[in-house]
Structure formats: structure tokens, C-alpha cells
CSV table of C-alpha atoms in Angstrom, one decimal:
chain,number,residue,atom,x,y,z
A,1,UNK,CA,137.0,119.0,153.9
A,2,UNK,CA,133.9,121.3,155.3
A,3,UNK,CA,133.2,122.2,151.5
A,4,UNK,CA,133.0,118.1,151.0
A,5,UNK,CA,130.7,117.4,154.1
A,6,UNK,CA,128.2,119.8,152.8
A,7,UNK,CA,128.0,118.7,149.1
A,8,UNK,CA,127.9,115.1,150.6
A,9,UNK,CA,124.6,116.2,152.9
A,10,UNK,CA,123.5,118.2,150.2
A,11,UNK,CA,123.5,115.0,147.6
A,12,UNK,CA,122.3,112.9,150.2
A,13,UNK,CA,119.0,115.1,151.1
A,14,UNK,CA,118.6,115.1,147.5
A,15,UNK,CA,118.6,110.8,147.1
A,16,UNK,CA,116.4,110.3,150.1
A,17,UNK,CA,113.9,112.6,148.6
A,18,UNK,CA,113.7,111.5,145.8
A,19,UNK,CA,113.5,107.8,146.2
A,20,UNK,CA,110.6,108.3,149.2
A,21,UNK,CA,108.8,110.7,146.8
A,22,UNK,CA,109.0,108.2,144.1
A,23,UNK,CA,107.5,105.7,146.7
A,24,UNK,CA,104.8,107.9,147.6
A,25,UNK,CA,103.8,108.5,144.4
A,26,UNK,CA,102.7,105.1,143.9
A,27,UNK,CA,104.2,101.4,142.2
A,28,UNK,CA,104.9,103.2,138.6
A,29,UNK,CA,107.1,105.9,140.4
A,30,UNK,CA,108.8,103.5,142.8
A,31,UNK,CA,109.7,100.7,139.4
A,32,UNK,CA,110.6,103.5,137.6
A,33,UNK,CA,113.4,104.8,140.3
A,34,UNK,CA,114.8,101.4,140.4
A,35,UNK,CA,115.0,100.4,137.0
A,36,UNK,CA,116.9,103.5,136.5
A,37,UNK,CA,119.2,102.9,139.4
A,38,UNK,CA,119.5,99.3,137.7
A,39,UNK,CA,120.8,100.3,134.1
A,40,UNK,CA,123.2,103.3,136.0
A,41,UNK,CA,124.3,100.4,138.3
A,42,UNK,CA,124.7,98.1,135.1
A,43,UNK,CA,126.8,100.9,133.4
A,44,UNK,CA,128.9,101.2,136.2
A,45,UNK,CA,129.8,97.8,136.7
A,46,UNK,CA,130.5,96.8,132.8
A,47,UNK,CA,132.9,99.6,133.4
A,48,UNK,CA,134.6,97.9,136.4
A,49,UNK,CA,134.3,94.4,135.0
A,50,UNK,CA,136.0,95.9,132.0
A,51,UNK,CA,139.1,96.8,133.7
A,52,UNK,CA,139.3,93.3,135.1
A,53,UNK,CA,139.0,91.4,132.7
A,54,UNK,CA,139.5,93.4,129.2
A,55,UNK,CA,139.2,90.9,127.0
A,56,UNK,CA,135.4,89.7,128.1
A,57,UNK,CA,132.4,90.9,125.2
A,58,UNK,CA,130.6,93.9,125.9
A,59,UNK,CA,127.7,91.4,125.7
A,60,UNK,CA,129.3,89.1,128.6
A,61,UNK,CA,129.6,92.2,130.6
A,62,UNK,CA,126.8,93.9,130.6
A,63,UNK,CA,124.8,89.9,131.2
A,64,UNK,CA,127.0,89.8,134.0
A,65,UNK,CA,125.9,93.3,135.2
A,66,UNK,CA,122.4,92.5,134.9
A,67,UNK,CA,122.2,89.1,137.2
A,68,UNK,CA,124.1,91.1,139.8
A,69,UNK,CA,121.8,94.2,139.6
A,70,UNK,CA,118.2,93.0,138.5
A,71,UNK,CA,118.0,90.3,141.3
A,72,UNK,CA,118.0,92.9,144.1
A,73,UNK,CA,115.8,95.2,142.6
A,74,UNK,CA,113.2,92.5,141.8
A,75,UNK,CA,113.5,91.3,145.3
A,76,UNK,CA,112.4,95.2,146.4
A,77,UNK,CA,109.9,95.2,143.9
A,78,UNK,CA,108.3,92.0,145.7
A,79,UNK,CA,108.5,93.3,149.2
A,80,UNK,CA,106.8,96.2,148.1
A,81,UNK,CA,104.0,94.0,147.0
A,82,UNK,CA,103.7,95.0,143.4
A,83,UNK,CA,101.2,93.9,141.7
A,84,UNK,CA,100.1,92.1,144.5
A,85,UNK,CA,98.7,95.4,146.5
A,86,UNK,CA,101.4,98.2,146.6
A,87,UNK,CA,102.2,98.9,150.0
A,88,UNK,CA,104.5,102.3,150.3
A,89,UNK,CA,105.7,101.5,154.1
A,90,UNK,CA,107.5,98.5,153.0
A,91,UNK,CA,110.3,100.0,150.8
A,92,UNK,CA,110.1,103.5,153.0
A,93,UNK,CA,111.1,101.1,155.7
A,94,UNK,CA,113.2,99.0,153.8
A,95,UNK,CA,115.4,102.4,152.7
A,96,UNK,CA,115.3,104.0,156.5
A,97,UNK,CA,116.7,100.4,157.6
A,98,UNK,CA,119.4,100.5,155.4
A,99,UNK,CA,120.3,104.4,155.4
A,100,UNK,CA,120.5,103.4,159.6
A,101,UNK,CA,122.7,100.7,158.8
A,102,UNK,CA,125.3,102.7,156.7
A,103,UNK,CA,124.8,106.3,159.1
A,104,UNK,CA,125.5,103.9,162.1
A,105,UNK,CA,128.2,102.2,160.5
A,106,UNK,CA,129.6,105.4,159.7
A,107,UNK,CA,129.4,106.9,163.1
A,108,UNK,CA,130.8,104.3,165.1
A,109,UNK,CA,133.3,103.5,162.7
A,110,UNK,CA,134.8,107.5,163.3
A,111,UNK,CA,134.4,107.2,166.8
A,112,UNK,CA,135.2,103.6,168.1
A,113,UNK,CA,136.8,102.2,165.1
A,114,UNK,CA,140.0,100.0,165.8
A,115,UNK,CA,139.8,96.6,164.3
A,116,UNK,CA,139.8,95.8,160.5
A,117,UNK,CA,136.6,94.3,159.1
A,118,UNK,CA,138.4,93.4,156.0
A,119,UNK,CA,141.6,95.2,155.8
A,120,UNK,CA,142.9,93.3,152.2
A,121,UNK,CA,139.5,94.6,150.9
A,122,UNK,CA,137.9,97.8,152.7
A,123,UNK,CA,140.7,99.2,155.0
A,124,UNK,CA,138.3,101.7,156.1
A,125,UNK,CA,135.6,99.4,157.1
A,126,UNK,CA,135.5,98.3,161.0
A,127,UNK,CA,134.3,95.7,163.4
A,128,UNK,CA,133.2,98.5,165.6
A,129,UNK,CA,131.1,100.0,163.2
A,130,UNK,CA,129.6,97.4,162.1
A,131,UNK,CA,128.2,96.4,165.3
A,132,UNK,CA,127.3,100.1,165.6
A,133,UNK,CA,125.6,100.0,162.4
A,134,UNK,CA,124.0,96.8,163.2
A,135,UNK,CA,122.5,98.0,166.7
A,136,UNK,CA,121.1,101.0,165.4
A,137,UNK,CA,119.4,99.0,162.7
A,138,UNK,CA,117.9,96.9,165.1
A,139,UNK,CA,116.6,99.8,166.9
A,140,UNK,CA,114.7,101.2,163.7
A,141,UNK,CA,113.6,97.9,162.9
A,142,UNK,CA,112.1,98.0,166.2
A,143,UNK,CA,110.2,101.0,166.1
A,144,UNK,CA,109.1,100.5,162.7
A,145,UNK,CA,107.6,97.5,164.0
A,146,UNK,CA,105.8,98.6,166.6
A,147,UNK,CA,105.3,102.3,166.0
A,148,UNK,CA,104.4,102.5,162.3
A,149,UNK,CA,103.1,99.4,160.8
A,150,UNK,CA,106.2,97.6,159.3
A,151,UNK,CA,105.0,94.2,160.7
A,152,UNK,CA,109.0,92.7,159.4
A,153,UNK,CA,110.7,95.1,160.7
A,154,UNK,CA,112.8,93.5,163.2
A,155,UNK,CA,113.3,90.8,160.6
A,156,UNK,CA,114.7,93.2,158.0
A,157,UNK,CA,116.8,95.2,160.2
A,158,UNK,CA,118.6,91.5,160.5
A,159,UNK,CA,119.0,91.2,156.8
A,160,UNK,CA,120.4,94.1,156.6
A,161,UNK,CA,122.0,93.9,159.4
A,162,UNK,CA,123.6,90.5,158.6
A,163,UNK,CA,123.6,91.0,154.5
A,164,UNK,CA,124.1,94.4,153.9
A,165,UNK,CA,128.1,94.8,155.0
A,166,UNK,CA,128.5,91.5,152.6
A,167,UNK,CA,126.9,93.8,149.4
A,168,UNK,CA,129.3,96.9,150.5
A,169,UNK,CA,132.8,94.8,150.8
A,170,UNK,CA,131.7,92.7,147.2
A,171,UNK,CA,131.5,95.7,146.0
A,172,UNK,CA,134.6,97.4,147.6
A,173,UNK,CA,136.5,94.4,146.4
A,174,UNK,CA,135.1,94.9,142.8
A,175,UNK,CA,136.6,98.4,142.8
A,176,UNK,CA,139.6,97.2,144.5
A,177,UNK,CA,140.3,94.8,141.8
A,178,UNK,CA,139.3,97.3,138.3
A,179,UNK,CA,141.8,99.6,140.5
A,180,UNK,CA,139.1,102.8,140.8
A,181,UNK,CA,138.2,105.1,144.1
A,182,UNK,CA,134.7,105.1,143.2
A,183,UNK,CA,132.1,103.1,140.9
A,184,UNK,CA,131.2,106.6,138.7
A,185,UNK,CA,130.7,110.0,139.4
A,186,UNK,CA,126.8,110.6,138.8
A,187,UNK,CA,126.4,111.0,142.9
A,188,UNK,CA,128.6,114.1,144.3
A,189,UNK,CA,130.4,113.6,147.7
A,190,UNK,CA,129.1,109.7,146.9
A,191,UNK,CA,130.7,108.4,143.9
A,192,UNK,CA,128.6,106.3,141.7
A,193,UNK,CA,125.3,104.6,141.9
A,194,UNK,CA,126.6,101.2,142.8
A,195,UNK,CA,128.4,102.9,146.0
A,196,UNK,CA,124.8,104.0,147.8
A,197,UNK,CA,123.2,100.9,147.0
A,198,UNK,CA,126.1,98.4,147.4
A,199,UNK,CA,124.3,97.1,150.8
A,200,UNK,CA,121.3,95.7,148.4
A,201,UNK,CA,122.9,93.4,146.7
A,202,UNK,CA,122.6,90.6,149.0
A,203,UNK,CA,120.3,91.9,151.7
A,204,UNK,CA,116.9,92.6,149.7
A,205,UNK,CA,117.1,89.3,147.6
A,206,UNK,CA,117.3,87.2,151.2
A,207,UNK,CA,115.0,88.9,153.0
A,208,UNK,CA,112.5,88.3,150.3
A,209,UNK,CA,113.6,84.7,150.2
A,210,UNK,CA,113.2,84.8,154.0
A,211,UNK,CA,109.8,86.9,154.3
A,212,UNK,CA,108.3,84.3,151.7
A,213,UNK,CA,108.0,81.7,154.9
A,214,UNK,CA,107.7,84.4,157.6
């Protein structure tokens, strides 16, 4: 269990580093990063959608994969303001809200955790952590606000607040129904790419739908 823990931090050091250092480095970098995490996200869930339904095309599948992972990342791409004037604090601070969200979610699920969220889908998933999550989001939204120039961050940390458990159970229940633990192996101690960035799915495409008026 200890071994696990560590190779879990370990792998997790490792993705935050490298997504804010592909930020950092500038628009290229940062398009780069998620277009790979979209065709690894794509691989993973023809793979899934496979195992539900075996007799769909290749073709079908990976269309399918595509309008489920493109969407989101297009949506990050526009918060970011590219090619509109690359600003890196908006995707550092969209990440930080959502790595909140999930550590939050995480730690008040171990410690408070009583009440299902969705027991037919997620059994480990509780009502307890997500209002921990939630919270502590709000918090970071907060200060990013008013500490570090993220001038929506109180509005993002209620996408992803709201959004972001909605992205994690979809794609709990996609795993549930191709009958699989994790959506690949690529992340160790975190299964697949689609497991770390679940919580995008619906979050980033509404709060760019939603910043578009703010």
C-alpha cells in the first residue's frame, strides 16, 4: 500500500510538471500537451467503447472518441486565449482549480465519507467529498482571484465545482459498463489518461460557454 502511495505522488509530481511547464513555455507547448492527451484519451476510449458495443466500426469509434475529447480541449485552448493573446495564468489556474477539486474530494471522502454519490456507478465516490472538494475549490478560486490575477476565478472554481464530478462519474460509468478498473495503464498509481482528466469533460466546455457572457 505505502509502495503504491509513493509511485502515485511520484506520477503525480511528474503530470503537474509537466503540464505547467508546457504552459510556461508558451501556446505551442501548451496545444501540443493537449492534443497529445487528446489522441491518448481517444485511444483509450475506442478501447472502452469497443467492449461495449463490439460490433460498432473502428471508424464510428474513434468519431465518437473525438467529439467527446476534442470539445474540452478546445474549450481550454479558448480560455487560454490562443491566438487571441496567450495568457499562461488561465490554464495554470484552470489546472490548480481542478487538481483542488479532486485532492479535496479525495481527502474528505477518506475522512468524512458516509453517503453514496452514485453507488450503481462510482461506489467509492461520496456526498461528503464532494462538498469537501467543492469548498476547497472555492477557496482557490478565491485566491486566485484576488491574489494572482485570475480575474474568473471564483467563476471557474463553480464550473468545476458544479461540472467536474459530472465528467468523473461519465467516465466511471463508461468503465463500469466496458467492465475495466482503469481507462489504460500509461499513468502509474493513476491508470489511464482519461482517469486524470475525467473532470474536463463537461467543466472546461461550460465555463467557456459561460466566460463568453461574463
Amino acid at each position: 500500500m505505502g509502495g503504491d502511495l509513493w509511485v502515485r505522488a511520484a506520477t503525480g509530481t511528474a503530470l503537474v510538471a509537466v503540464t505547467l511547464g508546457a504552459i510556461w513555455l508558451g501556446p505551442v507547448t501548451y496545444t501540443a500537451l493537449l492534443s497529445l492527451l487528446v489522441l491518448l484519451g481517444c485511444r483509450e476510449f475506442e478501447s472502452a467503447w469497443r467492449r461495449i458495443r463490439p460490433m460498432s466500426s473502428f471508424v464510428s469509434r474513434w468519431l465518437l472518441s473525438l467529439v467527446v475529447l476534442v470539445l474540452p480541449a478546445f474549450a481550454m485552448l479558448w480560455m487560454a486565449g490562443i491566438g487571441e493573446g496567450y495568457d499562461p495564468l488561465i490554464p495554470m489556474g484552470w489546472f490548480a482549480l481542478m487538481w483542488t477539486n479532486d485532492t479535496g474530494a479525495y481527502l474528505a471522502g477518506r475522512s468524512f465519507g458516509r453517503h453514496k454519490l452514485a453507488p450503481q456507478i462510482s461506489p467509492g465516490k461520496t456526498w461528503e467529498g464532494a462538498l469537501g472538494g467543492a469548498a476547497l475549490t472555492f477557496l482557490m478560486g478565491a485566491w486566485l482571484q484576488w491574489h494572482w490575477g485570475f480575474e474568473a476565478g471564483i467563476l471557474c472554481a463553480a464550473m468545476v465545482a458544479l461540472f467536474g464530478p459530472l465528467g468523473d462519474l461519465a467516465e466511471s460509468l463508461l468503465k463500469r459498463k466496458a467492465g475495466i478498473k482503469d481507462s489504460g495503464q500509461i499513468l502509474p498509481g493513476h491508470g489511464g489518461v482519461l482517469d486524470r482528466f475525467d473532470s474536463h469533460f463537461f467543466a472546461a466546455p461550460i465555463a467557456a460557454l459561460v466566460l463568453m457572457f461574463f
